[in-house]
mmCIF file of C-alpha atoms in Angstrom:
data_model
loop_
_atom_site.group_PDB
_atom_site.id
_atom_site.type_symbol
_atom_site.label_atom_id
_atom_site.label_comp_id
_atom_site.label_asym_id
_atom_site.label_seq_id
_atom_site.Cartn_x
_atom_site.Cartn_y
_atom_site.Cartn_z
ATOM 1 C CA MET A 1 -0.124 0.012 0.114
ATOM 2 C CA ALA A 2 1.321 3.489 -1.096
ATOM 3 C CA TRP A 3 0.602 6.540 0.318
ATOM 4 C CA SER A 4 1.831 10.075 -0.785
ATOM 5 C CA TYR A 5 1.255 13.926 -0.208
ATOM 6 C CA ARG A 6 0.298 16.453 -2.254
ATOM 7 C CA LYS A 7 3.476 18.928 -1.782
ATOM 8 C CA ARG A 8 2.500 22.237 -3.705
ATOM 9 C CA ILE A 9 -0.723 23.058 -4.392
ATOM 10 C CA LYS A 10 -1.623 26.572 -6.845
ATOM 11 C CA ILE A 11 -3.934 28.709 -5.278
ATOM 12 C CA VAL A 12 -3.778 32.158 -7.274
ATOM 13 C CA PRO A 13 -0.798 33.211 -9.529
ATOM 14 C CA GLY A 14 2.289 33.272 -6.904
ATOM 15 C CA VAL A 15 0.387 31.985 -4.094
ATOM 16 C CA HIS A 16 0.952 28.308 -3.383
ATOM 17 C CA LEU A 17 0.177 25.576 -0.455
ATOM 18 C CA ASN A 18 2.928 23.664 0.517
ATOM 19 C CA PHE A 19 2.478 20.038 2.476
ATOM 20 C CA SER A 20 5.382 18.488 4.200
ATOM 21 C CA LYS A 21 5.643 16.844 7.531
ATOM 22 C CA ARG A 22 5.682 20.107 9.318
ATOM 23 C CA GLY A 23 2.574 20.763 8.252
ATOM 24 C CA ILE A 24 0.873 23.010 5.810
ATOM 25 C CA SER A 25 2.033 26.357 4.855
ATOM 26 C CA THR A 26 1.525 29.284 2.269
ATOM 27 C CA SER A 27 4.329 30.390 -0.114
ATOM 28 C CA ILE A 28 4.269 33.761 1.474
ATOM 29 C CA GLY A 29 7.985 34.888 1.965
ATOM 30 C CA LEU A 30 10.669 33.577 4.308
ATOM 31 C CA ARG A 31 11.104 30.318 4.365
ATOM 32 C CA GLY A 32 7.683 29.920 2.351
ATOM 33 C CA ALA A 33 5.753 32.572 4.531
ATOM 34 C CA SER A 34 6.032 36.265 4.810
ATOM 35 C CA LEU A 35 4.319 39.360 4.025
ATOM 36 C CA ASN A 36 6.303 42.195 3.564
ATOM 37 C CA PHE A 37 5.755 46.397 3.474
ATOM 38 C CA SER A 38 8.344 48.024 1.171
ATOM 39 C CA SER A 39 8.299 51.055 -1.052
ATOM 40 C CA SER A 40 6.586 48.699 -3.898
ATOM 41 C CA GLY A 41 3.759 48.218 -1.695
ATOM 42 C CA THR A 42 2.632 44.701 -0.063
ATOM 43 C CA ARG A 43 3.955 41.252 -1.644
ATOM 44 C CA LEU A 44 3.251 37.790 -0.742
ATOM 45 C CA ASN A 45 6.916 36.305 -1.921
ATOM 46 C CA THR A 46 7.268 32.732 -2.654
ATOM 47 C CA SER A 47 10.097 30.313 -2.652
ATOM 48 C CA VAL A 48 9.487 26.422 -2.760
ATOM 49 C CA LEU A 49 12.019 24.194 -4.325
ATOM 50 C CA GLY A 50 14.105 26.277 -5.153
ATOM 51 C CA PHE A 51 11.706 28.245 -7.452
ATOM 52 C CA SER A 52 10.994 32.074 -6.358
ATOM 53 C CA ASN A 53 7.634 34.153 -7.398
ATOM 54 C CA SER A 54 5.884 36.876 -6.241
ATOM 55 C CA TYR A 55 2.457 37.992 -5.942
ATOM 56 C CA GLN A 56 1.368 41.955 -5.543
ATOM 57 C CA ILE A 57 -1.770 42.083 -3.140
ATOM 58 C CA SER A 58 -1.194 45.955 -2.989
ATOM 59 C CA GLY A 59 0.497 48.773 -4.074
ATOM 60 C CA SER A 60 1.453 49.116 -8.069
ATOM 61 C CA SER A 61 -0.919 46.859 -9.523
ATOM 62 C CA SER A 62 -2.827 47.272 -12.828
ATOM 63 C CA SER A 63 -5.807 45.652 -11.181
ATOM 64 C CA ARG A 64 -5.836 47.689 -8.563
ATOM 65 C CA SER A 65 -6.896 51.441 -8.547
ATOM 66 C CA PRO A 66 -4.862 53.604 -6.083
ATOM 67 C CA GLN A 67 -7.239 55.229 -3.384
ATOM 68 C CA PRO A 68 -6.566 58.719 -2.363
ATOM 69 C CA GLN A 69 -4.195 58.592 1.088
ATOM 70 C CA ASN A 70 -6.665 61.066 3.024
ATOM 71 C CA GLN A 71 -10.301 59.752 1.123
ATOM 72 C CA PRO A 72 -12.330 57.834 4.101
ATOM 73 C CA LEU A 73 -14.202 54.611 2.670
ATOM 74 C CA PRO A 74 -17.795 55.014 3.344
ATOM 75 C CA VAL A 75 -18.645 54.510 6.814
ATOM 76 C CA PRO A 76 -22.444 53.340 7.619
ATOM 77 C CA ASP A 77 -24.442 55.468 9.950
ATOM 78 C CA TYR A 78 -26.622 53.555 11.756
ATOM 79 C CA HIS A 79 -27.882 56.733 13.475
ATOM 80 C CA ARG A 80 -29.967 57.301 10.393
ATOM 81 C CA ASN A 81 -31.971 54.034 11.672
ATOM 82 C CA LEU A 82 -31.734 53.524 14.752
ATOM 83 C CA SER A 83 -34.787 50.911 14.853
ATOM 84 C CA ASP A 84 -32.357 48.369 13.448
ATOM 85 C CA ASN A 85 -29.629 45.956 14.983
ATOM 86 C CA ILE A 86 -26.189 46.560 14.520
ATOM 87 C CA PHE A 87 -24.597 43.761 13.072
ATOM 88 C CA SER A 88 -22.681 42.915 10.104
ATOM 89 C CA ALA A 89 -23.597 41.605 6.237
ATOM 90 C CA ASP A 90 -23.311 38.131 5.700
ATOM 91 C CA ILE A 91 -19.895 36.471 6.675
ATOM 92 C CA HIS A 92 -19.532 35.236 2.850
ATOM 93 C CA GLU A 93 -20.196 38.579 1.424
ATOM 94 C CA ILE A 94 -17.695 40.473 3.644
ATOM 95 C CA THR A 95 -14.283 39.263 1.846
ATOM 96 C CA SER A 96 -12.080 41.775 0.582
ATOM 97 C CA GLN A 97 -11.050 41.264 -3.166
ATOM 98 C CA ASP A 98 -7.241 41.372 -2.537
ATOM 99 C CA MET A 99 -7.642 39.083 0.260
ATOM 100 C CA SER A 100 -9.743 36.446 -1.599
ATOM 101 C CA GLY A 101 -6.056 34.696 -2.591
ATOM 102 C CA ILE A 102 -5.114 33.647 1.175
ATOM 103 C CA LYS A 103 -8.761 33.110 1.916
ATOM 104 C CA GLU A 104 -8.839 30.204 -0.531
ATOM 105 C CA SER A 105 -5.215 29.163 0.727
ATOM 106 C CA ILE A 106 -7.151 28.663 3.914
ATOM 107 C CA LEU A 107 -9.760 26.482 2.945
ATOM 108 C CA VAL A 108 -7.679 24.192 0.757
ATOM 109 C CA ALA A 109 -5.557 23.927 3.918
ATOM 110 C CA GLN A 110 -8.910 22.706 5.799
ATOM 111 C CA ARG A 111 -9.856 20.564 2.807
ATOM 112 C CA GLN A 112 -6.436 18.893 2.874
ATOM 113 C CA LYS A 113 -6.816 18.079 6.656
ATOM 114 C CA ILE A 114 -10.425 16.848 6.023
ATOM 115 C CA GLU A 115 -8.888 14.485 3.261
ATOM 116 C CA LEU A 116 -5.626 13.448 5.037
ATOM 117 C CA GLU A 117 -8.125 12.772 8.495
ATOM 118 C CA THR A 118 -9.996 10.292 6.050
ATOM 119 C CA ASP A 119 -6.581 8.607 4.884
ATOM 120 C CA LEU A 120 -5.596 8.308 8.641
ATOM 121 C CA LYS A 121 -8.701 6.326 9.196
ATOM 122 C CA LYS A 122 -7.810 4.349 6.010
ATOM 123 C CA ILE A 123 -4.438 3.452 7.286
ATOM 124 C CA LYS A 124 -5.363 2.562 10.530
ATOM 125 C CA LYS A 125 -7.940 0.279 9.228
ATOM 126 C CA ALA A 126 -5.383 -1.296 6.879
ATOM 127 C CA LEU A 127 -3.028 -1.853 9.975
ATOM 128 C CA SER A 128 -5.755 -3.469 12.255
ATOM 129 C CA PHE A 129 -6.510 -5.942 8.833
ATOM 130 C CA SER A 130 -2.469 -6.486 8.586
ATOM 131 C CA LYS A 131 -2.141 -7.223 12.342
ATOM 132 C CA THR A 132 -5.121 -9.856 11.989
ATOM 133 C CA LYS A 133 -3.869 -11.318 9.321
ATOM 134 C CA LYS A 134 -0.358 -11.925 10.737
ATOM 135 C CA ILE A 135 -2.172 -13.554 13.992
ATOM 136 C CA ALA A 136 -4.196 -15.616 11.155
ATOM 137 C CA SER A 137 -1.224 -16.924 9.631
ATOM 138 C CA TYR A 138 0.266 -18.316 12.864
ATOM 139 C CA ILE A 139 -3.163 -19.681 13.246
ATOM 140 C CA LEU A 140 -3.542 -21.478 10.154
ATOM 141 C CA ILE A 141 0.209 -22.552 10.306
ATOM 142 C CA TYR A 142 1.247 -21.461 6.559
ATOM 143 C CA GLY A 143 3.265 -18.262 8.715
ATOM 144 C CA LEU A 144 5.330 -20.767 10.586
ATOM 145 C CA ILE A 145 6.336 -22.612 7.369
ATOM 146 C CA ASN A 146 6.355 -19.698 4.780
ATOM 147 C CA LYS A 147 8.384 -17.159 6.692
ATOM 148 C CA LYS A 148 8.322 -14.618 3.765
ATOM 149 C CA VAL A 149 4.505 -14.252 4.623
ATOM 150 C CA VAL A 150 5.472 -12.652 7.991
ATOM 151 C CA GLN A 151 8.438 -10.812 6.765
ATOM 152 C CA THR A 152 5.902 -9.263 4.236
ATOM 153 C CA ILE A 153 3.148 -8.431 6.618
ATOM 154 C CA ASN A 154 5.643 -7.105 8.971
ATOM 155 C CA GLN A 155 6.893 -4.374 6.385
ATOM 156 C CA ASP A 156 2.859 -3.323 5.630
ATOM 157 C CA ILE A 157 2.940 -3.075 9.365
ATOM 158 C CA ASN A 158 5.894 -1.041 9.587
ATOM 159 C CA ALA A 159 4.810 0.986 6.933
ATOM 160 C CA GLN A 160 1.518 1.592 7.971
ATOM 161 C CA LYS A 161 2.591 2.808 11.476
ATOM 162 C CA GLU A 162 4.906 4.964 9.877
ATOM 163 C CA ALA A 163 2.317 6.730 7.863
ATOM 164 C CA ILE A 164 0.273 7.121 10.597
ATOM 165 C CA ILE A 165 3.037 8.933 12.298
ATOM 166 C CA GLU A 166 3.667 11.163 9.373
ATOM 167 C CA THR A 167 -0.179 11.997 8.804
ATOM 168 C CA LYS A 168 -1.047 12.858 12.437
ATOM 169 C CA ILE A 169 1.913 15.345 12.267
ATOM 170 C CA VAL A 170 0.674 17.085 9.144
ATOM 171 C CA ILE A 171 -2.739 17.184 10.320
ATOM 172 C CA ASP A 172 -1.746 18.509 13.860
ATOM 173 C CA ASN A 173 -0.166 21.190 11.776
ATOM 174 C CA SER A 174 -2.607 22.008 9.417
ATOM 175 C CA ALA A 175 -2.423 25.780 9.408
ATOM 176 C CA ILE A 176 -1.561 28.425 7.308
ATOM 177 C CA ASN A 177 2.137 29.910 8.481
ATOM 178 C CA ILE A 178 2.225 33.738 8.101
ATOM 179 C CA ASP A 179 5.329 35.380 9.254
ATOM 180 C CA VAL A 180 4.881 39.189 8.993
ATOM 181 C CA GLN A 181 8.185 41.251 8.252
ATOM 182 C CA PHE A 182 8.068 44.968 8.727
ATOM 183 C CA ASP A 183 10.554 47.465 8.196
ATOM 184 C CA ASP A 184 11.700 49.476 11.092
ATOM 185 C CA PRO A 185 9.118 52.423 10.964
ATOM 186 C CA THR A 186 5.816 50.367 10.435
ATOM 187 C CA LYS A 187 7.133 48.235 13.099
ATOM 188 C CA ARG A 188 7.118 51.230 15.508
ATOM 189 C CA LYS A 189 3.548 52.240 14.408
ATOM 190 C CA TYR A 190 2.095 48.589 14.775
ATOM 191 C CA GLU A 191 3.875 48.039 17.885
ATOM 192 C CA ARG A 192 2.080 51.190 19.246
ATOM 193 C CA PHE A 193 -0.944 50.034 17.859
ATOM 194 C CA TYR A 194 -0.482 46.466 19.774
ATOM 195 C CA ASN A 195 0.210 47.942 23.100
ATOM 196 C CA ALA A 196 -2.494 50.341 22.670
ATOM 197 C CA PHE A 197 -4.798 47.204 22.149
ATOM 198 C CA LYS A 198 -3.297 45.728 25.356
ATOM 199 C CA ASN A 199 -4.186 48.788 27.440
ATOM 200 C CA LEU A 200 -7.720 48.764 25.697
ATOM 201 C CA CYS A 201 -8.159 45.230 26.903
ATOM 202 C CA THR A 202 -7.723 46.392 30.706
ATOM 203 C CA SER A 203 -10.835 48.334 30.400
ATOM 204 C CA HIS A 204 -13.162 47.513 33.658
ATOM 205 C CA ARG A 205 -15.990 47.086 31.667
ATOM 206 C CA ILE A 206 -16.606 46.519 27.878
ATOM 207 C CA TRP A 207 -19.798 46.055 25.671
ATOM 208 C CA ASP A 208 -20.815 44.897 22.299
ATOM 209 C CA ILE A 209 -23.552 47.621 21.257
ATOM 210 C CA THR A 210 -26.064 45.140 19.355
ATOM 211 C CA GLY A 211 -28.676 47.429 18.851
ATOM 212 C CA ALA A 212 -29.966 51.225 19.525
ATOM 213 C CA HIS A 213 -32.974 52.975 18.958
ATOM 214 C CA PHE A 214 -33.872 56.802 19.621
ATOM 215 C CA GLN A 215 -36.598 57.144 22.160
ATOM 216 C CA ASP A 216 -38.724 60.399 22.821
ATOM 217 C CA ARG A 217 -37.052 62.064 25.714
ATOM 218 C CA VAL A 218 -40.217 64.498 26.767
ATOM 219 C CA ALA A 219 -42.325 61.459 26.883
ATOM 220 C CA ALA A 220 -40.243 59.145 28.362
ATOM 221 C CA ARG A 221 -38.946 62.078 31.232
ATOM 222 C CA SER A 222 -35.703 61.035 30.724
ATOM 223 C CA ASN A 223 -31.943 62.443 29.850
ATOM 224 C CA ALA A 224 -31.180 60.091 27.295
ATOM 225 C CA SER A 225 -32.248 60.334 23.853
ATOM 226 C CA THR A 226 -30.948 57.091 22.391
ATOM 227 C CA LEU A 227 -31.472 53.500 24.317
ATOM 228 C CA VAL A 228 -28.688 50.889 23.524
ATOM 229 C CA ASN A 229 -28.894 47.088 23.598
ATOM 230 C CA ARG A 230 -25.701 45.824 25.234
ATOM 231 C CA ARG A 231 -23.882 43.022 26.364
ATOM 232 C CA GLU A 232 -20.467 42.615 28.011
ATOM 233 C CA THR A 233 -17.716 40.973 25.676
ATOM 234 C CA LYS A 234 -14.241 40.134 25.809
ATOM 235 C CA LEU A 235 -10.986 41.163 24.026
ATOM 236 C CA GLY A 236 -7.795 39.813 24.384
ATOM 237 C CA LEU A 237 -5.053 38.319 22.401
ATOM 238 C CA LYS A 238 -6.071 35.299 21.047
ATOM 239 C CA SER A 239 -4.767 33.755 17.492
ATOM 240 C CA LEU A 240 -6.933 31.163 15.443
ATOM 241 C CA PRO A 241 -6.039 27.651 15.097
ATOM 242 C CA ILE A 242 -6.081 27.681 11.237
ATOM 243 C CA ILE A 243 -3.413 30.683 10.964
ATOM 244 C CA LYS A 244 0.069 30.444 12.688
ATOM 245 C CA SER A 245 1.607 33.720 12.778
ATOM 246 C CA ASN A 246 4.748 35.363 14.547
ATOM 247 C CA TYR A 247 2.016 38.182 15.862
ATOM 248 C CA GLU A 248 -0.835 37.193 17.772
ATOM 249 C CA ALA A 249 -3.986 38.398 16.889
ATOM 250 C CA LEU A 250 -6.001 41.223 18.520
ATOM 251 C CA TYR A 251 -9.471 39.351 19.239
ATOM 252 C CA PHE A 252 -12.836 40.925 19.659
ATOM 253 C CA GLN A 253 -15.685 38.605 20.634
ATOM 254 C CA ASN A 254 -18.515 39.709 18.732
ATOM 255 C CA ILE A 255 -21.847 38.753 20.199
ATOM 256 C CA ASN A 256 -24.315 38.688 17.720
ATOM 257 C CA GLY A 257 -21.889 37.447 14.926
ATOM 258 C CA ALA A 258 -18.543 36.407 13.919
ATOM 259 C CA ASP A 259 -15.516 37.364 16.092
ATOM 260 C CA LEU A 260 -12.859 39.489 14.888
ATOM 261 C CA TYR A 261 -9.213 38.750 14.681
ATOM 262 C CA PHE A 262 -6.528 41.913 13.870
ATOM 263 C CA TYR A 263 -3.355 40.348 12.032
ATOM 264 C CA PRO A 264 -0.823 43.105 11.207
ATOM 265 C CA THR A 265 -2.290 43.300 7.420
ATOM 266 C CA PHE A 266 -5.872 41.924 7.735
ATOM 267 C CA VAL A 267 -8.790 41.215 9.805
ATOM 268 C CA ILE A 268 -10.439 37.648 10.077
ATOM 269 C CA MET A 269 -14.043 37.799 11.059
ATOM 270 C CA TYR A 270 -14.211 34.175 12.018
ATOM 271 C CA THR A 271 -17.202 32.017 12.837
ATOM 272 C CA ASN A 272 -15.634 28.483 11.958
ATOM 273 C CA ASN A 273 -13.236 26.878 9.969
ATOM 274 C CA GLN A 274 -15.819 26.876 6.971
ATOM 275 C CA ASN A 275 -16.865 30.369 7.445
ATOM 276 C CA PHE A 276 -14.918 33.273 7.563
ATOM 277 C CA ALA A 277 -14.424 36.502 5.824
ATOM 278 C CA ILE A 278 -10.916 38.283 5.569
ATOM 279 C CA ILE A 279 -10.797 42.226 5.106
ATOM 280 C CA GLY A 280 -7.924 44.088 4.353
ATOM 281 C CA LEU A 281 -6.693 46.292 6.953
ATOM 282 C CA ASP A 282 -6.734 49.445 4.436
ATOM 283 C CA GLU A 283 -10.405 49.134 3.900
ATOM 284 C CA LEU A 284 -11.478 48.640 7.415
ATOM 285 C CA ASN A 285 -12.745 51.995 8.951
ATOM 286 C CA LEU A 286 -12.323 52.163 12.791
ATOM 287 C CA MET A 287 -13.638 55.342 14.154
ATOM 288 C CA THR A 288 -13.592 56.449 18.191
ATOM 289 C CA THR A 289 -15.387 58.849 19.715
ATOM 290 C CA SER A 290 -16.783 59.822 23.194
ATOM 291 C CA VAL A 291 -20.228 59.250 24.707
ATOM 292 C CA SER A 292 -22.078 60.490 26.998
ATOM 293 C CA PHE A 293 -23.629 57.556 29.048
ATOM 294 C CA THR A 294 -26.860 57.909 31.312
ATOM 295 C CA GLU A 295 -25.612 54.780 33.487
ATOM 296 C CA THR A 296 -28.461 53.245 35.212
ATOM 297 C CA SER A 297 -26.088 50.265 36.596
ATOM 298 C CA SER A 298 -23.001 50.585 39.101
ATOM 299 C CA VAL A 299 -19.969 52.928 37.104
ATOM 300 C CA PRO A 300 -17.063 51.350 36.396
ATOM 301 C CA ARG A 301 -13.735 52.359 38.465
ATOM 302 C CA ASP A 302 -12.201 53.625 35.711
ATOM 303 C CA SER A 303 -14.860 55.690 33.664
ATOM 304 C CA LYS A 304 -15.330 59.257 34.633
ATOM 305 C CA ILE A 305 -18.455 60.873 35.975
ATOM 306 C CA ILE A 306 -19.118 64.030 34.060
ATOM 307 C CA ARG A 307 -22.766 65.635 35.340
ATOM 308 C CA LYS A 308 -25.634 64.084 37.089
ATOM 309 C CA THR A 309 -29.075 63.817 36.086
ATOM 310 C CA TRP A 310 -32.315 62.632 37.539
ATOM 311 C CA ALA A 311 -34.094 59.160 36.794
ATOM 312 C CA LYS A 312 -37.433 61.390 35.822
ATOM 313 C CA VAL A 313 -35.983 64.412 34.546
ATOM 314 C CA ASN A 314 -37.868 67.860 32.886
ATOM 315 C CA LYS A 315 -36.910 69.070 29.382
ATOM 316 C CA ASN A 316 -34.771 71.445 31.069
ATOM 317 C CA GLY A 317 -32.579 69.320 32.998
ATOM 318 C CA THR A 318 -34.488 70.003 36.431
ATOM 319 C CA PRO A 319 -36.002 67.045 38.391
ATOM 320 C CA ASP A 320 -39.589 65.959 37.606
ATOM 321 C CA LYS A 321 -41.302 66.690 40.762
ATOM 322 C CA ARG A 322 -44.573 64.749 39.854
ATOM 323 C CA PHE A 323 -42.596 61.533 40.599
ATOM 324 C CA LYS A 324 -42.411 60.448 44.178
ATOM 325 C CA ASN A 325 -38.770 58.995 45.484
ATOM 326 C CA ASN A 326 -37.278 60.172 42.052
ATOM 327 C CA TYR A 327 -33.155 60.257 42.209
ATOM 328 C CA GLN A 328 -29.909 61.121 40.838
ATOM 329 C CA ILE A 329 -28.140 59.163 38.404
ATOM 330 C CA PRO A 330 -24.673 59.489 36.889
ATOM 331 C CA VAL A 331 -24.144 60.702 33.296
ATOM 332 C CA VAL A 332 -20.468 59.090 32.418
ATOM 333 C CA GLN A 333 -17.934 59.180 29.673
ATOM 334 C CA TYR A 334 -17.542 56.069 27.679
ATOM 335 C CA GLY A 335 -15.510 55.489 24.671
ATOM 336 C CA ARG A 336 -17.272 54.071 21.142
ATOM 337 C CA ILE A 337 -15.768 52.018 18.758
ATOM 338 C CA HIS A 338 -17.398 51.432 15.182
ATOM 339 C CA LEU A 339 -16.078 49.064 12.829
ATOM 340 C CA SER A 340 -17.113 49.316 9.218
ATOM 341 C CA THR A 341 -16.359 48.274 5.621
ATOM 342 C CA SER A 342 -17.906 49.196 2.094
ATOM 343 C CA THR A 343 -18.654 45.368 1.969
ATOM 344 C CA GLY A 344 -20.894 44.931 4.791
ATOM 345 C CA VAL A 345 -18.922 45.147 8.007
ATOM 346 C CA ASN A 346 -21.187 47.127 10.798
ATOM 347 C CA GLU A 347 -19.799 46.769 14.594
ATOM 348 C CA GLU A 348 -19.942 48.669 17.558
ATOM 349 C CA TYR A 349 -18.209 48.340 21.025
ATOM 350 C CA GLN A 350 -18.478 50.626 24.187
ATOM 351 C CA MET A 351 -15.713 50.473 26.589
ATOM 352 C CA SER A 352 -15.153 52.280 30.106
ATOM 353 C CA ASN A 353 -12.066 53.418 29.430
ATOM 354 C CA PHE A 354 -12.367 56.662 27.229
ATOM 355 C CA GLU A 355 -8.641 57.460 27.100
ATOM 356 C CA PHE A 356 -7.545 53.883 26.410
ATOM 357 C CA THR A 357 -10.327 53.795 23.653
ATOM 358 C CA LYS A 358 -8.956 57.311 22.123
ATOM 359 C CA GLU A 359 -5.230 55.879 22.281
ATOM 360 C CA PHE A 360 -6.226 52.786 20.461
ATOM 361 C CA GLY A 361 -7.812 54.390 17.785
ATOM 362 C CA ASP A 362 -5.476 57.340 17.020
ATOM 363 C CA ALA A 363 -2.698 54.363 17.113
ATOM 364 C CA PHE A 364 -4.743 52.181 14.183
ATOM 365 C CA GLN A 365 -5.404 55.116 12.090
ATOM 366 C CA GLU A 366 -1.549 55.855 12.249
ATOM 367 C CA TYR A 367 -0.677 52.475 11.324
ATOM 368 C CA LYS A 368 -3.000 52.509 8.694
ATOM 369 C CA ASN A 369 -2.162 55.525 6.834
ATOM 370 C CA LEU A 370 1.228 54.502 6.914
ATOM 371 C CA CYS A 371 0.571 51.308 5.027
ATOM 372 C CA ARG A 372 -1.590 53.249 2.827
ATOM 373 C CA ALA A 373 1.513 56.061 2.562
ATOM 374 C CA ILE A 374 3.540 53.144 1.556
ATOM 375 C CA GLU A 375 1.156 51.993 -1.116
ATOM 376 C CA MET A 376 0.652 55.569 -2.467
ATOM 377 C CA THR A 377 4.822 55.903 -2.987
ATOM 378 C CA ASN A 378 4.298 53.725 -6.408
#
């Protein structure tokens, strides 16, 4: 029984998958895996079996029209229709055109993993049959008479055991290996963005805003003109099993949709190995603002109370004396992060620490602007 592995699979021109005992990797740069920023833009560089190739994913490319550096991408304004929930479009519609090659390479790697798992079952079944055949040869005596029969069975058993070990290694390492290489200025900007995210993670309270709508302040006798639906969520450093990188992903848990994973050159919205989208970082709008929030729950320890209002309030801000036991409630300054793309991303988060929110937004914009400036130099 012979077993073989596909060594190289073409995804798009200049992008391949490489299969070996170490696992599955994309042909993207150093040792088969790197993304490089340079004056010529962002490139996927390949080097497999002595053959080198390169695939332009941004910068000077006839297939991509340059975008003015200071021109923002369209930002959906949910305040125009606050009766709707806040969520992104279908996951299969969100992937950026420039990222389709990387997405396809991940899907191929996953398909290969499934095929290898099927092969592993077949090898184990064949090994079990070989062991049974060896035992039967002794029981039926012919294995004792003809020594070559047992030798041949032993060779099959050893080959099958080795194939099982090698297949398990490949399955365990079935992920796209991406090593990101920066020039010094870009690395410094990214490290500032990375550290700002770690600070953001320390916010006492973090919420995913899943919906919002206007309310009539006069009818409700309230200081708040907008009501939001929010649920506590998590941020952190958490990489995906389908991608191995020299940089950890910046993770945003998404309560009502696919979670977000920020890598240095793209963002993955991930539900499972077959349902995910990849968005180029240059296509993502990340807007941070200050929010004055009438807090009816406990005030987070890292938030600032900017003023106080009343549970039932008149239009001019004075307490409505028609309500007995009317009490004061704090108005707190929070940070807001709104994520959007022209392909349908629409997510919003609220942070108890406004300063860390602003720092994160500024660091992201500086890093994004530098990456875009590199592209525009061509």
